[in-house]
């Protein structure tokens, strides 16, 4: 009796095992590989629409579940076994840092595109002075930062994060781009020459009588200056004799005056005598 009970229990367990195998795959030769796909002895069975990575290619399961076909190739070797963590990477980012000149009208424009859709873009400034974005973030595929002024050549670093809905998971990628903002030396315009006004009388008195006389002569009208020059030229002979000339010249000039008087007297006498003799 106990043997019959054991035999019945064994048949029940065998039936349960067959039911479980039928639910997992084909009844003839079921088999399960490591990633959950079920092999049916000839072709690969997959979930319709599912995506996986095959090297640098992205493969997608056909609508009838018959197998995978290549639908996309990663820009970089960013695919991993299992889920595709990065589907396409970020395109249109400039490898060399762009260089722009500073100024209030300068606009730094960074643009990115993603081959997979839909994709969300988020920009954040991670390097450089706290200008532009600062600690804030900006949405959209294009980033515009204006009114950047620097004292010297400065590197600004921006980080772009993309989020893509692959259908089975959300894939994210982060890239960094740098922008060099070059300082511009603005040479100020040379001011026009402006005549200096004459100082007030109080300042000339404070500097002494000599300087005040010089400034008074400089500000004297031309007619008065000529009058003073004439007066100094027609100075008396005594003033000339006390100048910087040598004493010899001064004595000669003083002796020449009596001679001229004697000569004129003698000439007058001769003329008078001459006229008297004619009479």
PDB file of C-alpha atoms in Angstrom:
ATOM      1  CA  UNK A   1       0.000   0.000   0.000  1.00  0.00           C
ATOM      2  CA  UNK A   2       2.805   2.305   0.768  1.00  0.00           C
ATOM      3  CA  UNK A   3       4.455   1.419  -2.519  1.00  0.00           C
ATOM      4  CA  UNK A   4       1.303   2.374  -4.422  1.00  0.00           C
ATOM      5  CA  UNK A   5       1.205   5.770  -2.689  1.00  0.00           C
ATOM      6  CA  UNK A   6       4.826   6.447  -3.546  1.00  0.00           C
ATOM      7  CA  UNK A   7       4.239   5.459  -7.164  1.00  0.00           C
ATOM      8  CA  UNK A   8       1.263   7.856  -7.420  1.00  0.00           C
ATOM      9  CA  UNK A   9       3.292  10.751  -5.916  1.00  0.00           C
ATOM     10  CA  UNK A  10       6.084  10.175  -8.420  1.00  0.00           C
ATOM     11  CA  UNK A  11       3.689  10.370 -11.367  1.00  0.00           C
ATOM     12  CA  UNK A  12       2.251  13.628 -10.044  1.00  0.00           C
ATOM     13  CA  UNK A  13       5.701  15.222  -9.791  1.00  0.00           C
ATOM     14  CA  UNK A  14       6.538  14.128 -13.348  1.00  0.00           C
ATOM     15  CA  UNK A  15       3.331  15.703 -14.659  1.00  0.00           C
ATOM     16  CA  UNK A  16       4.119  18.986 -12.857  1.00  0.00           C
ATOM     17  CA  UNK A  17       7.579  19.071 -14.411  1.00  0.00           C
ATOM     18  CA  UNK A  18       6.149  18.595 -17.918  1.00  0.00           C
ATOM     19  CA  UNK A  19       3.652  21.428 -17.411  1.00  0.00           C
ATOM     20  CA  UNK A  20       6.421  23.813 -16.264  1.00  0.00           C
ATOM     21  CA  UNK A  21       8.592  22.914 -19.254  1.00  0.00           C
ATOM     22  CA  UNK A  22       5.735  23.498 -21.659  1.00  0.00           C
ATOM     23  CA  UNK A  23       5.152  26.944 -20.220  1.00  0.00           C
ATOM     24  CA  UNK A  24       8.803  27.956 -20.682  1.00  0.00           C
ATOM     25  CA  UNK A  25       9.291  26.878 -24.281  1.00  0.00           C
ATOM     26  CA  UNK A  26       8.833  24.166 -26.855  1.00  0.00           C
ATOM     27  CA  UNK A  27       7.759  20.794 -25.518  1.00  0.00           C
ATOM     28  CA  UNK A  28      10.187  18.917 -27.779  1.00  0.00           C
ATOM     29  CA  UNK A  29      13.525  20.363 -26.668  1.00  0.00           C
ATOM     30  CA  UNK A  30      13.172  23.275 -24.277  1.00  0.00           C
ATOM     31  CA  UNK A  31      16.320  25.196 -23.270  1.00  0.00           C
ATOM     32  CA  UNK A  32      17.024  28.478 -21.506  1.00  0.00           C
ATOM     33  CA  UNK A  33      20.156  30.561 -22.082  1.00  0.00           C
ATOM     34  CA  UNK A  34      21.719  32.926 -19.598  1.00  0.00           C
ATOM     35  CA  UNK A  35      19.905  36.150 -20.606  1.00  0.00           C
ATOM     36  CA  UNK A  36      16.436  34.555 -20.473  1.00  0.00           C
ATOM     37  CA  UNK A  37      15.984  33.900 -24.173  1.00  0.00           C
ATOM     38  CA  UNK A  38      14.461  30.506 -25.042  1.00  0.00           C
ATOM     39  CA  UNK A  39      15.988  28.390 -27.782  1.00  0.00           C
ATOM     40  CA  UNK A  40      13.675  26.135 -29.753  1.00  0.00           C
ATOM     41  CA  UNK A  41      16.253  23.983 -31.512  1.00  0.00           C
ATOM     42  CA  UNK A  42      16.594  26.072 -34.672  1.00  0.00           C
ATOM     43  CA  UNK A  43      15.972  29.802 -34.239  1.00  0.00           C
ATOM     44  CA  UNK A  44      16.272  32.379 -31.482  1.00  0.00           C
ATOM     45  CA  UNK A  45      13.085  33.411 -29.798  1.00  0.00           C
ATOM     46  CA  UNK A  46      12.972  36.928 -28.282  1.00  0.00           C
ATOM     47  CA  UNK A  47      10.478  39.420 -26.988  1.00  0.00           C
ATOM     48  CA  UNK A  48       9.173  41.563 -29.866  1.00  0.00           C
ATOM     49  CA  UNK A  49      10.574  45.120 -29.735  1.00  0.00           C
ATOM     50  CA  UNK A  50      13.271  44.335 -27.164  1.00  0.00           C
ATOM     51  CA  UNK A  51      16.703  45.916 -27.778  1.00  0.00           C
ATOM     52  CA  UNK A  52      20.118  44.584 -26.862  1.00  0.00           C
ATOM     53  CA  UNK A  53      23.736  45.374 -27.652  1.00  0.00           C
ATOM     54  CA  UNK A  54      25.840  43.272 -29.977  1.00  0.00           C
ATOM     55  CA  UNK A  55      29.298  44.785 -29.829  1.00  0.00           C
ATOM     56  CA  UNK A  56      28.858  48.375 -31.009  1.00  0.00           C
ATOM     57  CA  UNK A  57      25.525  47.595 -32.711  1.00  0.00           C
ATOM     58  CA  UNK A  58      22.072  47.907 -31.253  1.00  0.00           C
ATOM     59  CA  UNK A  59      19.831  44.991 -32.224  1.00  0.00           C
ATOM     60  CA  UNK A  60      16.063  44.834 -31.931  1.00  0.00           C
ATOM     61  CA  UNK A  61      13.809  41.806 -31.782  1.00  0.00           C
ATOM     62  CA  UNK A  62      11.446  41.383 -34.718  1.00  0.00           C
ATOM     63  CA  UNK A  63       7.720  41.854 -34.312  1.00  0.00           C
ATOM     64  CA  UNK A  64       7.083  38.101 -34.610  1.00  0.00           C
ATOM     65  CA  UNK A  65       9.821  37.259 -32.096  1.00  0.00           C
ATOM     66  CA  UNK A  66      11.809  35.315 -34.665  1.00  0.00           C
ATOM     67  CA  UNK A  67      15.154  37.035 -34.018  1.00  0.00           C
ATOM     68  CA  UNK A  68      17.221  40.224 -33.777  1.00  0.00           C
ATOM     69  CA  UNK A  69      18.178  42.682 -36.503  1.00  0.00           C
ATOM     70  CA  UNK A  70      20.647  45.586 -36.354  1.00  0.00           C
ATOM     71  CA  UNK A  71      18.799  48.894 -36.049  1.00  0.00           C
ATOM     72  CA  UNK A  72      21.534  51.280 -34.844  1.00  0.00           C
ATOM     73  CA  UNK A  73      25.291  51.537 -34.420  1.00  0.00           C
ATOM     74  CA  UNK A  74      26.765  53.334 -31.432  1.00  0.00           C
ATOM     75  CA  UNK A  75      28.993  56.310 -32.174  1.00  0.00           C
ATOM     76  CA  UNK A  76      31.422  54.957 -29.563  1.00  0.00           C
ATOM     77  CA  UNK A  77      31.892  51.536 -28.027  1.00  0.00           C
ATOM     78  CA  UNK A  78      29.458  52.341 -25.277  1.00  0.00           C
ATOM     79  CA  UNK A  79      27.229  49.289 -25.499  1.00  0.00           C
ATOM     80  CA  UNK A  80      27.360  46.564 -22.887  1.00  0.00           C
ATOM     81  CA  UNK A  81      25.962  43.074 -22.707  1.00  0.00           C
ATOM     82  CA  UNK A  82      22.325  43.075 -21.795  1.00  0.00           C
ATOM     83  CA  UNK A  83      20.576  46.435 -21.839  1.00  0.00           C
ATOM     84  CA  UNK A  84      21.941  49.155 -24.110  1.00  0.00           C
ATOM     85  CA  UNK A  85      23.072  51.819 -21.681  1.00  0.00           C
ATOM     86  CA  UNK A  86      24.063  54.355 -24.369  1.00  0.00           C
ATOM     87  CA  UNK A  87      22.285  54.054 -27.673  1.00  0.00           C
ATOM     88  CA  UNK A  88      24.004  56.639 -29.857  1.00  0.00           C
ATOM     89  CA  UNK A  89      26.104  59.094 -27.896  1.00  0.00           C
ATOM     90  CA  UNK A  90      26.076  62.838 -28.413  1.00  0.00           C
ATOM     91  CA  UNK A  91      26.707  64.232 -31.846  1.00  0.00           C
ATOM     92  CA  UNK A  92      27.738  67.703 -33.114  1.00  0.00           C
ATOM     93  CA  UNK A  93      29.957  68.599 -30.177  1.00  0.00           C
ATOM     94  CA  UNK A  94      33.087  70.472 -31.227  1.00  0.00           C
ATOM     95  CA  UNK A  95      36.274  68.662 -30.228  1.00  0.00           C
ATOM     96  CA  UNK A  96      38.482  71.771 -30.010  1.00  0.00           C
ATOM     97  CA  UNK A  97      37.305  74.467 -27.598  1.00  0.00           C
ATOM     98  CA  UNK A  98      35.723  77.357 -29.488  1.00  0.00           C
ATOM     99  CA  UNK A  99      37.318  80.759 -28.904  1.00  0.00           C
ATOM    100  CA  UNK A 100      35.211  83.904 -28.583  1.00  0.00           C
ATOM    101  CA  UNK A 101      35.961  87.495 -27.583  1.00  0.00           C
ATOM    102  CA  UNK A 102      34.463  88.938 -24.440  1.00  0.00           C
ATOM    103  CA  UNK A 103      31.865  91.688 -24.490  1.00  0.00           C
ATOM    104  CA  UNK A 104      28.292  92.507 -23.662  1.00  0.00           C
ATOM    105  CA  UNK A 105      27.180  91.440 -27.151  1.00  0.00           C
ATOM    106  CA  UNK A 106      29.092  88.130 -27.142  1.00  0.00           C
ATOM    107  CA  UNK A 107      26.935  84.987 -27.202  1.00  0.00           C
ATOM    108  CA  UNK A 108      28.421  81.555 -26.534  1.00  0.00           C
ATOM    109  CA  UNK A 109      26.257  79.027 -28.354  1.00  0.00           C
ATOM    110  CA  UNK A 110      26.630  75.290 -27.853  1.00  0.00           C
ATOM    111  CA  UNK A 111      24.517  72.825 -29.789  1.00  0.00           C
ATOM    112  CA  UNK A 112      24.035  69.072 -29.562  1.00  0.00           C
ATOM    113  CA  UNK A 113      21.900  66.485 -31.296  1.00  0.00           C
ATOM    114  CA  UNK A 114      21.029  62.897 -30.546  1.00  0.00           C
ATOM    115  CA  UNK A 115      20.112  60.259 -33.090  1.00  0.00           C
ATOM    116  CA  UNK A 116      17.709  58.506 -30.804  1.00  0.00           C
ATOM    117  CA  UNK A 117      14.418  60.101 -29.861  1.00  0.00           C
ATOM    118  CA  UNK A 118      12.858  61.258 -27.665  1.00  0.00           C
ATOM    119  CA  UNK A 119      15.834  62.791 -25.844  1.00  0.00           C
ATOM    120  CA  UNK A 120      16.035  65.358 -23.067  1.00  0.00           C
ATOM    121  CA  UNK A 121      18.975  67.784 -22.791  1.00  0.00           C
ATOM    122  CA  UNK A 122      20.270  69.440 -19.633  1.00  0.00           C
ATOM    123  CA  UNK A 123      23.204  71.900 -19.515  1.00  0.00           C
ATOM    124  CA  UNK A 124      25.191  72.856 -16.421  1.00  0.00           C
ATOM    125  CA  UNK A 125      28.285  75.020 -15.919  1.00  0.00           C
ATOM    126  CA  UNK A 126      31.026  73.085 -14.128  1.00  0.00           C
ATOM    127  CA  UNK A 127      34.120  75.259 -14.612  1.00  0.00           C
ATOM    128  CA  UNK A 128      35.156  78.879 -14.883  1.00  0.00           C
ATOM    129  CA  UNK A 129      33.975  82.003 -13.053  1.00  0.00           C
ATOM    130  CA  UNK A 130      30.441  82.026 -11.692  1.00  0.00           C
ATOM    131  CA  UNK A 131      29.037  83.778 -14.734  1.00  0.00           C
ATOM    132  CA  UNK A 132      26.796  82.603 -17.475  1.00  0.00           C
ATOM    133  CA  UNK A 133      24.850  79.682 -16.034  1.00  0.00           C
ATOM    134  CA  UNK A 134      26.554  79.648 -12.657  1.00  0.00           C
ATOM    135  CA  UNK A 135      24.953  76.894 -10.607  1.00  0.00           C
ATOM    136  CA  UNK A 136      21.772  76.818 -12.660  1.00  0.00           C
ATOM    137  CA  UNK A 137      20.869  74.401 -15.444  1.00  0.00           C
ATOM    138  CA  UNK A 138      19.320  75.017 -18.837  1.00  0.00           C
ATOM    139  CA  UNK A 139      17.113  72.785 -20.905  1.00  0.00           C
ATOM    140  CA  UNK A 140      17.136  72.270 -24.653  1.00  0.00           C
ATOM    141  CA  UNK A 141      19.521  71.119 -27.361  1.00  0.00           C
ATOM    142  CA  UNK A 142      21.008  74.622 -27.726  1.00  0.00           C
ATOM    143  CA  UNK A 143      22.659  76.637 -24.974  1.00  0.00           C
ATOM    144  CA  UNK A 144      23.097  80.413 -25.291  1.00  0.00           C
ATOM    145  CA  UNK A 145      25.178  82.312 -22.730  1.00  0.00           C
ATOM    146  CA  UNK A 146      25.578  86.072 -23.183  1.00  0.00           C
ATOM    147  CA  UNK A 147      27.132  89.066 -21.391  1.00  0.00           C
ATOM    148  CA  UNK A 148      30.432  87.366 -20.608  1.00  0.00           C
ATOM    149  CA  UNK A 149      33.237  89.728 -19.572  1.00  0.00           C
ATOM    150  CA  UNK A 150      36.587  88.558 -18.212  1.00  0.00           C
ATOM    151  CA  UNK A 151      39.818  90.213 -17.119  1.00  0.00           C
ATOM    152  CA  UNK A 152      42.044  87.625 -18.844  1.00  0.00           C
ATOM    153  CA  UNK A 153      41.654  84.638 -21.157  1.00  0.00           C
ATOM    154  CA  UNK A 154      39.313  82.266 -19.311  1.00  0.00           C
ATOM    155  CA  UNK A 155      38.080  78.718 -19.949  1.00  0.00           C
ATOM    156  CA  UNK A 156      34.413  77.998 -19.251  1.00  0.00           C
ATOM    157  CA  UNK A 157      33.343  74.356 -18.935  1.00  0.00           C
ATOM    158  CA  UNK A 158      29.803  73.153 -19.557  1.00  0.00           C
ATOM    159  CA  UNK A 159      28.377  69.700 -18.982  1.00  0.00           C
ATOM    160  CA  UNK A 160      25.596  68.262 -21.113  1.00  0.00           C
ATOM    161  CA  UNK A 161      23.487  65.338 -19.944  1.00  0.00           C
ATOM    162  CA  UNK A 162      21.138  63.531 -22.309  1.00  0.00           C
ATOM    163  CA  UNK A 163      18.368  61.191 -21.293  1.00  0.00           C
ATOM    164  CA  UNK A 164      16.869  58.890 -23.905  1.00  0.00           C
ATOM    165  CA  UNK A 165      13.884  56.611 -23.596  1.00  0.00           C
ATOM    166  CA  UNK A 166      14.936  53.371 -25.296  1.00  0.00           C
ATOM    167  CA  UNK A 167      11.618  51.711 -24.653  1.00  0.00           C
ATOM    168  CA  UNK A 168      12.899  49.240 -22.108  1.00  0.00           C
ATOM    169  CA  UNK A 169      15.030  51.626 -20.028  1.00  0.00           C
ATOM    170  CA  UNK A 170      16.149  55.251 -19.696  1.00  0.00           C
ATOM    171  CA  UNK A 171      19.632  55.730 -21.123  1.00  0.00           C
ATOM    172  CA  UNK A 172      21.742  58.680 -20.003  1.00  0.00           C
ATOM    173  CA  UNK A 173      25.011  60.107 -21.268  1.00  0.00           C
ATOM    174  CA  UNK A 174      27.147  63.025 -20.139  1.00  0.00           C
ATOM    175  CA  UNK A 175      29.597  65.017 -22.226  1.00  0.00           C
ATOM    176  CA  UNK A 176      31.774  68.040 -21.406  1.00  0.00           C
ATOM    177  CA  UNK A 177      32.554  70.955 -23.696  1.00  0.00           C
ATOM    178  CA  UNK A 178      34.911  73.868 -23.088  1.00  0.00           C
ATOM    179  CA  UNK A 179      34.747  77.433 -24.365  1.00  0.00           C
ATOM    180  CA  UNK A 180      37.705  79.826 -24.288  1.00  0.00           C
ATOM    181  CA  UNK A 181      36.661  83.449 -23.731  1.00  0.00           C
ATOM    182  CA  UNK A 182      39.460  85.782 -24.770  1.00  0.00           C
ATOM    183  CA  UNK A 183      39.910  89.129 -23.041  1.00  0.00           C
ATOM    184  CA  UNK A 184      39.900  92.143 -25.341  1.00  0.00           C
ATOM    185  CA  UNK A 185      42.135  95.130 -24.510  1.00  0.00           C
ATOM    186  CA  UNK A 186      40.212  98.261 -25.407  1.00  0.00           C
ATOM    187  CA  UNK A 187      42.551 101.241 -25.975  1.00  0.00           C
ATOM    188  CA  UNK A 188      40.862 104.425 -24.707  1.00  0.00           C
ATOM    189  CA  UNK A 189      40.535 107.279 -27.155  1.00  0.00           C
ATOM    190  CA  UNK A 190      43.140 110.035 -26.789  1.00  0.00           C
ATOM    191  CA  UNK A 191      41.488 113.131 -25.302  1.00  0.00           C
ATOM    192  CA  UNK A 192      41.594 116.333 -27.309  1.00  0.00           C
ATOM    193  CA  UNK A 193      44.093 118.974 -26.175  1.00  0.00           C
ATOM    194  CA  UNK A 194      42.412 121.684 -24.152  1.00  0.00           C
ATOM    195  CA  UNK A 195      44.072 125.019 -23.362  1.00  0.00           C
ATOM    196  CA  UNK A 196      44.748 125.424 -19.686  1.00  0.00           C
ATOM    197  CA  UNK A 197      43.038 128.422 -18.118  1.00  0.00           C
ATOM    198  CA  UNK A 198      45.244 131.057 -16.511  1.00  0.00           C
ATOM    199  CA  UNK A 199      45.580 130.548 -12.754  1.00  0.00           C
ATOM    200  CA  UNK A 200      43.714 132.902 -10.433  1.00  0.00           C
ATOM    201  CA  UNK A 201      45.608 135.903  -8.959  1.00  0.00           C
ATOM    202  CA  UNK A 202      45.659 134.324  -5.513  1.00  0.00           C
ATOM    203  CA  UNK A 203      47.843 131.432  -6.678  1.00  0.00           C
ATOM    204  CA  UNK A 204      50.367 133.796  -8.307  1.00  0.00           C
ATOM    205  CA  UNK A 205      50.699 135.839  -5.121  1.00  0.00           C
ATOM    206  CA  UNK A 206      51.389 132.695  -3.135  1.00  0.00           C
ATOM    207  CA  UNK A 207      54.323 131.777  -5.367  1.00  0.00           C
ATOM    208  CA  UNK A 208      56.166 135.110  -5.016  1.00  0.00           C
ATOM    209  CA  UNK A 209      56.509 138.436  -6.728  1.00  0.00           C
ATOM    210  CA  UNK A 210      58.839 137.156  -9.445  1.00  0.00           C
ATOM    211  CA  UNK A 211      56.450 134.518 -10.730  1.00  0.00           C
ATOM    212  CA  UNK A 212      53.511 136.913 -10.538  1.00  0.00           C
ATOM    213  CA  UNK A 213      55.410 139.443 -12.658  1.00  0.00           C
ATOM    214  CA  UNK A 214      56.170 136.783 -15.255  1.00  0.00           C
ATOM    215  CA  UNK A 215      52.543 135.658 -15.477  1.00  0.00           C
ATOM    216  CA  UNK A 216      51.383 139.270 -15.643  1.00  0.00           C
ATOM    217  CA  UNK A 217      53.721 139.909 -18.556  1.00  0.00           C
ATOM    218  CA  UNK A 218      52.499 136.750 -20.298  1.00  0.00           C
ATOM    219  CA  UNK A 219      48.895 137.823 -19.960  1.00  0.00           C
ATOM    220  CA  UNK A 220      49.581 141.449 -20.999  1.00  0.00           C
ATOM    221  CA  UNK A 221      47.969 142.480 -24.310  1.00  0.00           C
ATOM    222  CA  UNK A 222      50.360 142.717 -27.318  1.00  0.00           C
ATOM    223  CA  UNK A 223      50.165 146.547 -27.535  1.00  0.00           C
ATOM    224  CA  UNK A 224      51.275 146.978 -23.956  1.00  0.00           C
ATOM    225  CA  UNK A 225      54.138 144.540 -24.487  1.00  0.00           C
ATOM    226  CA  UNK A 226      55.385 146.539 -27.457  1.00  0.00           C
ATOM    227  CA  UNK A 227      55.159 149.742 -25.424  1.00  0.00           C
ATOM    228  CA  UNK A 228      57.316 148.253 -22.711  1.00  0.00           C
ATOM    229  CA  UNK A 229      59.871 147.051 -25.251  1.00  0.00           C
ATOM    230  CA  UNK A 230      60.135 150.562 -26.737  1.00  0.00           C
ATOM    231  CA  UNK A 231      60.569 152.102 -23.335  1.00  0.00           C
ATOM    232  CA  UNK A 232      63.411 149.760 -22.455  1.00  0.00           C
ATOM    233  CA  UNK A 233      65.148 150.435 -25.787  1.00  0.00           C
ATOM    234  CA  UNK A 234      65.094 154.215 -25.310  1.00  0.00           C
ATOM    235  CA  UNK A 235      66.597 154.027 -21.859  1.00  0.00           C
ATOM    236  CA  UNK A 236      69.089 156.755 -20.773  1.00  0.00           C
ATOM    237  CA  UNK A 237      72.766 156.431 -21.548  1.00  0.00           C
ATOM    238  CA  UNK A 238      73.564 155.995 -17.893  1.00  0.00           C
ATOM    239  CA  UNK A 239      71.483 152.812 -17.782  1.00  0.00           C
ATOM    240  CA  UNK A 240      73.360 151.439 -20.772  1.00  0.00           C
ATOM    241  CA  UNK A 241      76.711 152.224 -19.173  1.00  0.00           C
ATOM    242  CA  UNK A 242      75.742 150.169 -16.061  1.00  0.00           C
ATOM    243  CA  UNK A 243      74.774 147.081 -18.108  1.00  0.00           C
ATOM    244  CA  UNK A 244      76.824 143.930 -18.649  1.00  0.00           C
ATOM    245  CA  UNK A 245      79.081 145.576 -21.217  1.00  0.00           C
ATOM    246  CA  UNK A 246      82.776 145.943 -20.460  1.00  0.00           C
ATOM    247  CA  UNK A 247      84.065 149.042 -18.718  1.00  0.00           C
ATOM    248  CA  UNK A 248      86.161 149.936 -21.729  1.00  0.00           C
ATOM    249  CA  UNK A 249      83.151 150.287 -23.948  1.00  0.00           C
ATOM    250  CA  UNK A 250      81.336 152.287 -21.305  1.00  0.00           C
ATOM    251  CA  UNK A 251      84.254 154.731 -20.960  1.00  0.00           C
ATOM    252  CA  UNK A 252      84.543 155.076 -24.724  1.00  0.00           C
ATOM    253  CA  UNK A 253      80.889 155.938 -25.052  1.00  0.00           C
ATOM    254  CA  UNK A 254      81.194 158.508 -22.257  1.00  0.00           C
ATOM    255  CA  UNK A 255      84.240 160.143 -23.935  1.00  0.00           C
ATOM    256  CA  UNK A 256      82.621 160.262 -27.363  1.00  0.00           C
ATOM    257  CA  UNK A 257      79.998 162.736 -26.251  1.00  0.00           C
ATOM    258  CA  UNK A 258      82.358 165.668 -25.440  1.00  0.00           C
ATOM    259  CA  UNK A 259      84.287 165.109 -28.662  1.00  0.00           C
ATOM    260  CA  UNK A 260      81.096 165.457 -30.660  1.00  0.00           C
ATOM    261  CA  UNK A 261      80.323 168.708 -28.859  1.00  0.00           C
ATOM    262  CA  UNK A 262      83.843 170.062 -29.408  1.00  0.00           C
ATOM    263  CA  UNK A 263      83.777 169.123 -33.059  1.00  0.00           C
ATOM    264  CA  UNK A 264      80.501 170.882 -33.574  1.00  0.00           C
ATOM    265  CA  UNK A 265      81.784 173.985 -31.784  1.00  0.00           C
ATOM    266  CA  UNK A 266      84.978 173.960 -33.781  1.00  0.00           C
ATOM    267  CA  UNK A 267      83.075 173.489 -37.009  1.00  0.00           C
ATOM    268  CA  UNK A 268      80.897 176.423 -36.140  1.00  0.00           C
ATOM    269  CA  UNK A 269      83.885 178.560 -35.414  1.00  0.00           C
ATOM    270  CA  UNK A 270      85.535 177.582 -38.667  1.00  0.00           C
ATOM    271  CA  UNK A 271      82.402 178.337 -40.609  1.00  0.00           C
ATOM    272  CA  UNK A 272      82.124 181.676 -38.861  1.00  0.00           C
ATOM    273  CA  UNK A 273      85.723 182.486 -39.506  1.00  0.00           C
ATOM    274  CA  UNK A 274      85.349 181.447 -43.100  1.00  0.00           C
ATOM    275  CA  UNK A 275      82.397 183.709 -43.607  1.00  0.00           C
ATOM    276  CA  UNK A 276      84.215 186.539 -41.860  1.00  0.00           C
ATOM    277  CA  UNK A 277      87.170 186.216 -44.171  1.00  0.00           C
ATOM    278  CA  UNK A 278      84.946 186.377 -47.218  1.00  0.00           C
ATOM    279  CA  UNK A 279      83.591 189.631 -45.899  1.00  0.00           C
TER     280      UNK A 279
END
